[in-house]
CSV table of C-alpha atoms in Angstrom, one decimal:
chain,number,residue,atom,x,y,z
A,1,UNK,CA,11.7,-26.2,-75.8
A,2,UNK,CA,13.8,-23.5,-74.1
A,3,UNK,CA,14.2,-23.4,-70.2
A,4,UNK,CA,11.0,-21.8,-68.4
A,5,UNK,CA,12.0,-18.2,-67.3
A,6,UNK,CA,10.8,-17.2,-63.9
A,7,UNK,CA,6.9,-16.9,-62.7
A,8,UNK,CA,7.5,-14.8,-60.0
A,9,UNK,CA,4.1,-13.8,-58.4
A,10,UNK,CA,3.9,-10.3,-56.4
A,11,UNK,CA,1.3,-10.1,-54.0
A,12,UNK,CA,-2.3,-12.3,-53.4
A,13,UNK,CA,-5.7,-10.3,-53.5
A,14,UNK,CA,-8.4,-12.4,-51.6
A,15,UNK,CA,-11.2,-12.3,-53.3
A,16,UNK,CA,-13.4,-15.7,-52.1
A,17,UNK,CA,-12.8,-19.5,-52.4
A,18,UNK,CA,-11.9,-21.0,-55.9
A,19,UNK,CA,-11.5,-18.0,-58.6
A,20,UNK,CA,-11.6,-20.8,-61.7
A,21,UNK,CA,-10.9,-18.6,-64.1
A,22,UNK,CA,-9.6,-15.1,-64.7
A,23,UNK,CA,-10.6,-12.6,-67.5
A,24,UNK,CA,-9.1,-8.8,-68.3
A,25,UNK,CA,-11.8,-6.5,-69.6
A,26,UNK,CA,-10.7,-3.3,-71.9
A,27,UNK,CA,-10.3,-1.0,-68.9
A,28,UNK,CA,-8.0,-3.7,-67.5
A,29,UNK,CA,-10.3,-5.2,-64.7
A,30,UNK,CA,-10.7,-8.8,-63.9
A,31,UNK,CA,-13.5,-10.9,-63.9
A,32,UNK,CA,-13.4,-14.5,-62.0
A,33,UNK,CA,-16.0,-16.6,-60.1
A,34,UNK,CA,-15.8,-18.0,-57.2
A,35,UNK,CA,-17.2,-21.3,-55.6
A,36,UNK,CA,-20.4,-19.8,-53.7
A,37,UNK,CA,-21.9,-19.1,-57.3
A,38,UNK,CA,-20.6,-15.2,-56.9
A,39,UNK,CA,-18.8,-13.3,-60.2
A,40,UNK,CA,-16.8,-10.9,-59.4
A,41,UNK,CA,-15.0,-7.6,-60.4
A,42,UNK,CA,-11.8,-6.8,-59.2
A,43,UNK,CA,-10.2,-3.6,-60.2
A,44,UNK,CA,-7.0,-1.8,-58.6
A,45,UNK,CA,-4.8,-5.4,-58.4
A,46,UNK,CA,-1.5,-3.5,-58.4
A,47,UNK,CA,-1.8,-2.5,-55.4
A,48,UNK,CA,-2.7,-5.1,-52.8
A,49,UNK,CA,-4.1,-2.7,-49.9
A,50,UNK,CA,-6.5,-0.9,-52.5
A,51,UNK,CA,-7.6,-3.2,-54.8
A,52,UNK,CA,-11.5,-3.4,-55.5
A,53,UNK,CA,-13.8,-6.6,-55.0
A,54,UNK,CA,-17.4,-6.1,-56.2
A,55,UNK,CA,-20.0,-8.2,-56.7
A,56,UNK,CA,-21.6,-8.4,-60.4
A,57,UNK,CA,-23.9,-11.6,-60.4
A,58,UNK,CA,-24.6,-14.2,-59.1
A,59,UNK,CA,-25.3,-17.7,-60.8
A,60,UNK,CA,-26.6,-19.9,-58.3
A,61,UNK,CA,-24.6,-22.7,-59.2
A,62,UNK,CA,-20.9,-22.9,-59.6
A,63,UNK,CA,-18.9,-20.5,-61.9
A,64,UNK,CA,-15.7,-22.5,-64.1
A,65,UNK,CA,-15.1,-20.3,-67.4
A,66,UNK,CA,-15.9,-17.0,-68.3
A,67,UNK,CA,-15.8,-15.3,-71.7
A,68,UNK,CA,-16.4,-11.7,-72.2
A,69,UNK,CA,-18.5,-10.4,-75.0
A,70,UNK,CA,-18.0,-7.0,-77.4
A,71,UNK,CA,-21.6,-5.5,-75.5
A,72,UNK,CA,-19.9,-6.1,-72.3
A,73,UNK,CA,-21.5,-9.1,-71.0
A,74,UNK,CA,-20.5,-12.2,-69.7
A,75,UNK,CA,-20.9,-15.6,-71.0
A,76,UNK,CA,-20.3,-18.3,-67.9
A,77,UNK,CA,-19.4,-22.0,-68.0
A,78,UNK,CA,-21.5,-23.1,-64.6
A,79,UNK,CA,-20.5,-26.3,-63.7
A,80,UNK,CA,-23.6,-26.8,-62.2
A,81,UNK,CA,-26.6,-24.5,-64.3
A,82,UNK,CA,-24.9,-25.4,-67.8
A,83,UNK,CA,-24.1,-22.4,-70.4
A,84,UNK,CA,-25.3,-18.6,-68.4
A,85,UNK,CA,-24.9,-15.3,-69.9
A,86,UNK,CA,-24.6,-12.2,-67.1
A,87,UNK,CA,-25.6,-9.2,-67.8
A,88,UNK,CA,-22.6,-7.7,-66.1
A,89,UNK,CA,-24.5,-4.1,-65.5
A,90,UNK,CA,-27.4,-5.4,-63.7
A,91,UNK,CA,-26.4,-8.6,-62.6
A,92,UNK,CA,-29.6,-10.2,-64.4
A,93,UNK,CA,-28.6,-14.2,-65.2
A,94,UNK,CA,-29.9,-16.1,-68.4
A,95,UNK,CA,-29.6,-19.8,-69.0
A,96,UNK,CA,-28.7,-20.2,-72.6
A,97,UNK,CA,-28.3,-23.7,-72.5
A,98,UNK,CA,-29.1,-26.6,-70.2
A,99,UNK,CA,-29.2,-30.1,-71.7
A,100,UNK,CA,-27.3,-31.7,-74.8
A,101,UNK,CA,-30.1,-33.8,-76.6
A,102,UNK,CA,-32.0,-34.8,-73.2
A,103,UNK,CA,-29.2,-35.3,-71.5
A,104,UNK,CA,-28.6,-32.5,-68.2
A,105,UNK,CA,-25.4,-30.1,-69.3
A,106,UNK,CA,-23.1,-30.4,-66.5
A,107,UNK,CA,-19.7,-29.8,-66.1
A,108,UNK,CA,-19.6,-27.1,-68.4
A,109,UNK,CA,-16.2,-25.6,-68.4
A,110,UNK,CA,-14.7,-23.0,-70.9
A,111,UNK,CA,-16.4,-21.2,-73.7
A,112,UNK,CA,-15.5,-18.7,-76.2
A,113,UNK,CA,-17.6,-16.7,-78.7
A,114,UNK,CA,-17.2,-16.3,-82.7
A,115,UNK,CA,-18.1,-12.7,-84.9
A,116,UNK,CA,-21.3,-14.2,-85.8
A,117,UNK,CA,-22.6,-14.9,-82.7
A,118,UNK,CA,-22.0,-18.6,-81.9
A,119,UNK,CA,-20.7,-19.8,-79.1
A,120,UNK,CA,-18.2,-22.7,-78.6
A,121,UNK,CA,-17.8,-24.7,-75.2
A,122,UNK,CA,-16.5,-27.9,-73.4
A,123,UNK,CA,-17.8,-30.1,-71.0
A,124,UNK,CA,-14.9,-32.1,-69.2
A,125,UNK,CA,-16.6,-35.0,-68.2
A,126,UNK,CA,-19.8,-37.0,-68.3
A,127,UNK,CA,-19.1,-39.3,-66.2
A,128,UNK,CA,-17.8,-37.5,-62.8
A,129,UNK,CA,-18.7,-34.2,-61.1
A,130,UNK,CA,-16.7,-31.0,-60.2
A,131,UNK,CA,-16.1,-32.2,-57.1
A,132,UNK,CA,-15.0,-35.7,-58.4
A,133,UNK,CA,-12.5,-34.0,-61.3
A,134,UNK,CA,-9.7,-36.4,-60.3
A,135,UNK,CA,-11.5,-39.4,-61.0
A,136,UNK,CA,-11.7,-38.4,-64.8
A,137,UNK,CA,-8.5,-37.9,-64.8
A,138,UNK,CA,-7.1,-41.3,-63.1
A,139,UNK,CA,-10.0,-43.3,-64.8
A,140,UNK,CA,-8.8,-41.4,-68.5
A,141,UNK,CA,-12.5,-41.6,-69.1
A,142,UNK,CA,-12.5,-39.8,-72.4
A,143,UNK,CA,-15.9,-38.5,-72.2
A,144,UNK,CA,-15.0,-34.8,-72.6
A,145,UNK,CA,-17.2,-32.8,-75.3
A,146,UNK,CA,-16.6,-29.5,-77.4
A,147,UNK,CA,-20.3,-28.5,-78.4
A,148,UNK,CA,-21.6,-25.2,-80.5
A,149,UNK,CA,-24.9,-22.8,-80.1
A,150,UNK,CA,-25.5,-21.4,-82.9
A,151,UNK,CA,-27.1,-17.8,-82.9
A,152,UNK,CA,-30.2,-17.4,-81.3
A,153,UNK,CA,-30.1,-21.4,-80.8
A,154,UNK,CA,-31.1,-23.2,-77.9
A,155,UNK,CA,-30.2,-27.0,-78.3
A,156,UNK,CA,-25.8,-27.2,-78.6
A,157,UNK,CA,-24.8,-29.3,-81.4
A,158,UNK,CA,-21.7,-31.8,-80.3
A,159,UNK,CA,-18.8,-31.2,-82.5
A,160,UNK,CA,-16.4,-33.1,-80.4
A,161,UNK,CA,-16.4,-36.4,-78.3
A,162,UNK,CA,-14.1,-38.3,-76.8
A,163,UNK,CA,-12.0,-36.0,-75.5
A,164,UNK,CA,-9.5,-36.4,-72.5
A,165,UNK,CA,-10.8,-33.7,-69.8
A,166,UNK,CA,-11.8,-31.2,-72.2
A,167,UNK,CA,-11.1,-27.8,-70.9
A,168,UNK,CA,-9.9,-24.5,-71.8
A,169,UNK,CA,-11.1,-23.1,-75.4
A,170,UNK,CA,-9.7,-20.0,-77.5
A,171,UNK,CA,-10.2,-19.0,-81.0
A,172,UNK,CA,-7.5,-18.6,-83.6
A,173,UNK,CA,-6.9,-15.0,-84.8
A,174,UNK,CA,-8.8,-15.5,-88.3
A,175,UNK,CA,-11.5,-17.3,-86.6
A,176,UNK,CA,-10.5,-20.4,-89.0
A,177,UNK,CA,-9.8,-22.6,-86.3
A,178,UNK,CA,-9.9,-23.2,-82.2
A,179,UNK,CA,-7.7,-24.5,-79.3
A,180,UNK,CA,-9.2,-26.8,-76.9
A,181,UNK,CA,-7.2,-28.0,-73.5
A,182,UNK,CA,-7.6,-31.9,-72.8
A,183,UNK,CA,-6.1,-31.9,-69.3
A,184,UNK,CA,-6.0,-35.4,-69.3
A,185,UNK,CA,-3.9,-35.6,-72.0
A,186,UNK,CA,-1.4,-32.9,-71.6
A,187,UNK,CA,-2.0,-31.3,-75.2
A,188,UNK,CA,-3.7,-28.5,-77.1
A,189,UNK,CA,-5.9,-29.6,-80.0
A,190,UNK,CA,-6.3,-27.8,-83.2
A,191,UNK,CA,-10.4,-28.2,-84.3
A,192,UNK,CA,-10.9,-27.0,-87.8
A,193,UNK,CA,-14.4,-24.8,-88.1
A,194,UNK,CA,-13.4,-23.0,-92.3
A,195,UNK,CA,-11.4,-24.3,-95.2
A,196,UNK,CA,-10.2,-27.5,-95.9
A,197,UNK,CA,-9.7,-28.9,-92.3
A,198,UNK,CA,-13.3,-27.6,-91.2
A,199,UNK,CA,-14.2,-30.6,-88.8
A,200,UNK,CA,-11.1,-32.0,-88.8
A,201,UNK,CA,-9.0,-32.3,-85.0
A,202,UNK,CA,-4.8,-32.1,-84.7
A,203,UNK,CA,-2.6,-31.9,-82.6
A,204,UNK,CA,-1.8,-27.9,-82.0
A,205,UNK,CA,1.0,-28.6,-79.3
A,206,UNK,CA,1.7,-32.0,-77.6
A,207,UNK,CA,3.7,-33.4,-74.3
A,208,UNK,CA,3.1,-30.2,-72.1
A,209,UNK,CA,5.0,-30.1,-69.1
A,210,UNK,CA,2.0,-30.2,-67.4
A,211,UNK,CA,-1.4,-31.0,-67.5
A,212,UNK,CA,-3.7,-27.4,-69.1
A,213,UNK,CA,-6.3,-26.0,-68.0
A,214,UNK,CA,-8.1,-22.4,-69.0
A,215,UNK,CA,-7.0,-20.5,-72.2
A,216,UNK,CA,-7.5,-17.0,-72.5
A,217,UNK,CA,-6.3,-14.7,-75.5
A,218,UNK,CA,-6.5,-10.7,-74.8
A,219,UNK,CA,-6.4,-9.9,-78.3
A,220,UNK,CA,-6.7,-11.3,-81.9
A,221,UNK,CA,-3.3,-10.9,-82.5
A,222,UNK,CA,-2.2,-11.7,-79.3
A,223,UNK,CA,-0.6,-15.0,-77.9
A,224,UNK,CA,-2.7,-18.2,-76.3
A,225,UNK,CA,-2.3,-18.1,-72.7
A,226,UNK,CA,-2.4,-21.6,-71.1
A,227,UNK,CA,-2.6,-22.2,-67.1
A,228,UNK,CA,-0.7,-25.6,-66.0
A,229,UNK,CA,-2.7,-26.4,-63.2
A,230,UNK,CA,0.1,-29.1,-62.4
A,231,UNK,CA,3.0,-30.5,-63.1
A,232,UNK,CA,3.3,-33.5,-65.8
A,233,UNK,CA,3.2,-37.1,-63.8
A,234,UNK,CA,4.8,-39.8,-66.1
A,235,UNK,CA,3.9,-42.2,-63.6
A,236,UNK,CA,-0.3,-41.5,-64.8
A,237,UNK,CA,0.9,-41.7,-68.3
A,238,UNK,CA,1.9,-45.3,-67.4
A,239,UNK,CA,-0.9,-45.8,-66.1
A,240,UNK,CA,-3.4,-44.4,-68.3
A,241,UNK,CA,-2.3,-47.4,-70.4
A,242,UNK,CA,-3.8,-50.3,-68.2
A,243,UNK,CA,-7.2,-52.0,-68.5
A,244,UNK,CA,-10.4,-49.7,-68.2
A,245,UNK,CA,-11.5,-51.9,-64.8
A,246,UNK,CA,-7.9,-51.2,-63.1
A,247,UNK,CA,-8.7,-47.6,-63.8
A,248,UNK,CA,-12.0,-47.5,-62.8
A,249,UNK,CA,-11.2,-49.0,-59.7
A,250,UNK,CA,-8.1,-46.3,-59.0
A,251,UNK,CA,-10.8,-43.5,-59.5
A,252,UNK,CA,-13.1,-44.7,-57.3
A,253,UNK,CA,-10.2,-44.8,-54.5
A,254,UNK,CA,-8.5,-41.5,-55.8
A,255,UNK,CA,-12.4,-39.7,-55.2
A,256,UNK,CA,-12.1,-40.2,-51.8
A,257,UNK,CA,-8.6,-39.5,-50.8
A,258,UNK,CA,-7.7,-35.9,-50.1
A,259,UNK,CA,-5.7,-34.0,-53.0
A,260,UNK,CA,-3.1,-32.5,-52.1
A,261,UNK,CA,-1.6,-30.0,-55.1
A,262,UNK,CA,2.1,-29.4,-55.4
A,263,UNK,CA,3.7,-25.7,-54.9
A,264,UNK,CA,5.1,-25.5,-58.5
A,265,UNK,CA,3.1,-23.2,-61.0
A,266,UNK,CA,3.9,-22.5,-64.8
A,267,UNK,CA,2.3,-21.1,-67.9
A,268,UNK,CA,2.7,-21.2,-71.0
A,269,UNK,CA,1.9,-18.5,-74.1
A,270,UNK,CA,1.6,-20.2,-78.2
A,271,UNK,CA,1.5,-18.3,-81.2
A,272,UNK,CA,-1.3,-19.3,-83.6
A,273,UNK,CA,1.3,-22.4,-85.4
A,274,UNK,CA,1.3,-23.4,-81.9
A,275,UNK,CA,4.7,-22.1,-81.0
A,276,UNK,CA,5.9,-21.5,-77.9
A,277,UNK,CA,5.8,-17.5,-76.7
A,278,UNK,CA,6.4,-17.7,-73.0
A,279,UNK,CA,6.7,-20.3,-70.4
A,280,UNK,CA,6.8,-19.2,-66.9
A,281,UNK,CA,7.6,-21.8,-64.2
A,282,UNK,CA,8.2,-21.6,-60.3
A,283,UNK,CA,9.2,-24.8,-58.6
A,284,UNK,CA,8.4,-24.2,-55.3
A,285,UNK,CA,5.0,-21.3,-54.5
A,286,UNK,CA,2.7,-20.1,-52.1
A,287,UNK,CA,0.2,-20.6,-54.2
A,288,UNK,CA,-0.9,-24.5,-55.7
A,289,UNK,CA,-3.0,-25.1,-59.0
A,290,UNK,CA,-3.3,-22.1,-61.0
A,291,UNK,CA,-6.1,-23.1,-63.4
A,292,UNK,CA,-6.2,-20.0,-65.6
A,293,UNK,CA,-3.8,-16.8,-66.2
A,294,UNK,CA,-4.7,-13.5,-68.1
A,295,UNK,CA,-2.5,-10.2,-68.8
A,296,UNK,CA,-4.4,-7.5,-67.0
A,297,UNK,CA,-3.2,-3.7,-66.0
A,298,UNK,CA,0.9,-4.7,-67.1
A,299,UNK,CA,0.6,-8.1,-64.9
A,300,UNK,CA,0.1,-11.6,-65.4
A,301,UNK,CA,-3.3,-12.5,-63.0
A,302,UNK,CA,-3.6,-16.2,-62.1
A,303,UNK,CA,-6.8,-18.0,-60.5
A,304,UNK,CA,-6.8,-21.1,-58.9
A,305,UNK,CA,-9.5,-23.4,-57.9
A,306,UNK,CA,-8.2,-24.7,-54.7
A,307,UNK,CA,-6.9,-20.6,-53.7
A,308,UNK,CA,-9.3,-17.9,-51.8
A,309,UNK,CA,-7.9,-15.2,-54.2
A,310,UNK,CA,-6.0,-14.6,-57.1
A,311,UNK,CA,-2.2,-14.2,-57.9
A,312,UNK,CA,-0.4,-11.2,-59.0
A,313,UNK,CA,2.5,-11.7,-61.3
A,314,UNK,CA,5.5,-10.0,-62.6
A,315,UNK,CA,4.1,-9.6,-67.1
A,316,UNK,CA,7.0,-11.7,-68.9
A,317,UNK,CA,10.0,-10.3,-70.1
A,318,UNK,CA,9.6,-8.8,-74.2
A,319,UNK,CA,11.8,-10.9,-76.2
A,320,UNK,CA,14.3,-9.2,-78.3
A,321,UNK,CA,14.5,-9.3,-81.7
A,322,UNK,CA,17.1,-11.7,-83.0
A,323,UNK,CA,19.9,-10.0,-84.8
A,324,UNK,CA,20.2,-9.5,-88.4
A,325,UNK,CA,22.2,-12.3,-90.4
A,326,UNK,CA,25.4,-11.2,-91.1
A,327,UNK,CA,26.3,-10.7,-94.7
């Protein structure tokens, strides 16, 4: 992999505690939610002094991944109220799902949405909270789910189990296949849904620097945007590798003990063979554990669970075109 260029962010917008995610719409405005259950509009980000916060919805739970749809609303992963959709004119809130055969849907994290109307999402963990994310990822609980609802459905299927802290989702540009983030893992999986590979998982891009979070693609033939919401720790890949009981008994101690994120931010951009586009790094930042990115109004926008606003950042540099092989 080549050497991370620079992530160099411009100027903060406060905008409330904990924007998860981040999401451009076509007029080049971002969407994020915050941790009081509030979703937000924020236009003007250029310019620090004049940028726009408005209030859209609110979900009464807590807001992790958005996804906008082609009529203009806004599907939302609450962590707490399971799979929403906001109508983002009138701020009116529908539960679309809200238990996975019996069981409560919580955790709910990223989503996206296919041409013919189903919807694709992950749930990180069944075994720990929001507010208890680090345990999943000490204990390596692999409880993480991708799950479907199909059009006009109710009840999500589960086309995915056992998957390390399953997080960000996006959709390949033919629709023949998806990305899902396991955090706990540090990789991108490839999930089949046409063809030949239709069910079947692979690896789409493996040993990331750091651990991923929320994916976000602008456009169908644009490039996967991943947020590292921290840096790689080889020590936890060590340890991921001891009895269940050892790490059981880590999580319950890691749960309690404040978390303290490191300065240094990256992301990362792949083509649809999973090639590296972009990879943007900063050792040492004002702002810790960007958990989503998205290319809004000629900037890169990050969110961050642990910030009170969101990040503006110089766009990457346009590659140029290697030169023609000499004859």
């Amino acid at each position: 992999m080549d050497r991370p260029t620079a992530l160099v962010p411009r100027h903060y917008v406060a905008v409330g505690p904990g924007p998860e995610d981040v999401v451009a719409d076509p007029r080049g405005r971002v969407l994020t939610g915050v941790a009081d259950g509030r979703i937000l509009r924020l236009d003007g980000l250029a310019d620090p002094v004049a940028a726009r916060v408005e209030v859209i919805a609110e979900t009464g739970g807590r807001p992790l991944g958005l996804e906008l749809l082609p009529d203009g609303d806004l599907l939302v992963c609450d962590a707490e109220r399971g799979l929403l959709r906001v109508d983002t004119g009138d701020g009116t809130v529908r539960i679309l799902a809200d238990s996975v055969a019996g069981e409560p849907l919580r955790f709910c994290s990223n989503a996206v949405a296919l041409s013919d109307g189903s919807v694709y999402f992950t749930v990180s963990s069944r075994r720990y909270p929001l507010e208890q994310w680090i345990g999943d990822i000490v204990e390596h609980t692999g409880t993480g789910r991708l799950l479907r609802l199909a059009p006009g459905g109710d009840a999500p299927e589960v086309v995915l189990d056992g998957l390390q802290f399953a997080n960000g989702i996006a959709v390949g540009a033919d629709e023949s296949f998806l990305v899902v983030a396991e955090t706990g893992a540090c990789r991108l999986l490839r999930v089949g849904l046409t063809g030949p590979k239709a069910g079947r998982s692979e690896p789409f891009a493996e040993n990331l620097p750091g651990m991923p979070d929320n994916l976000w693609r602008g456009a169908p033939d644009g490039p996967i945007w991943v947020a590292l919401a921290g840096p790689r720790v080889p020590a936890l890949d060590l340890f991921h590798r001891s009895a269940p009981g050892v790490r059981a008994a880590a999580a319950r101690m890691a749960v309690r003990a404040p978390f303290r994120p490191t300065g240094a931010i990256a992301v990362q951009a792949f083509d649809d063979e999973g090639r590296v586009v972009h990879h943007l790094a900063r050792r040492h930042s004002g702002y810790r554990m960007p958990t989503s990115v998205c290319e809004a109004g000629g900037h890169l926008i990050l969110g961050s669970i642990r910030e009170r606003g969101v990040a503006v950042c110089e766009p990457p540099a346009t590659k140029s075109p290697a030169p023609p092989a000499s004859e």
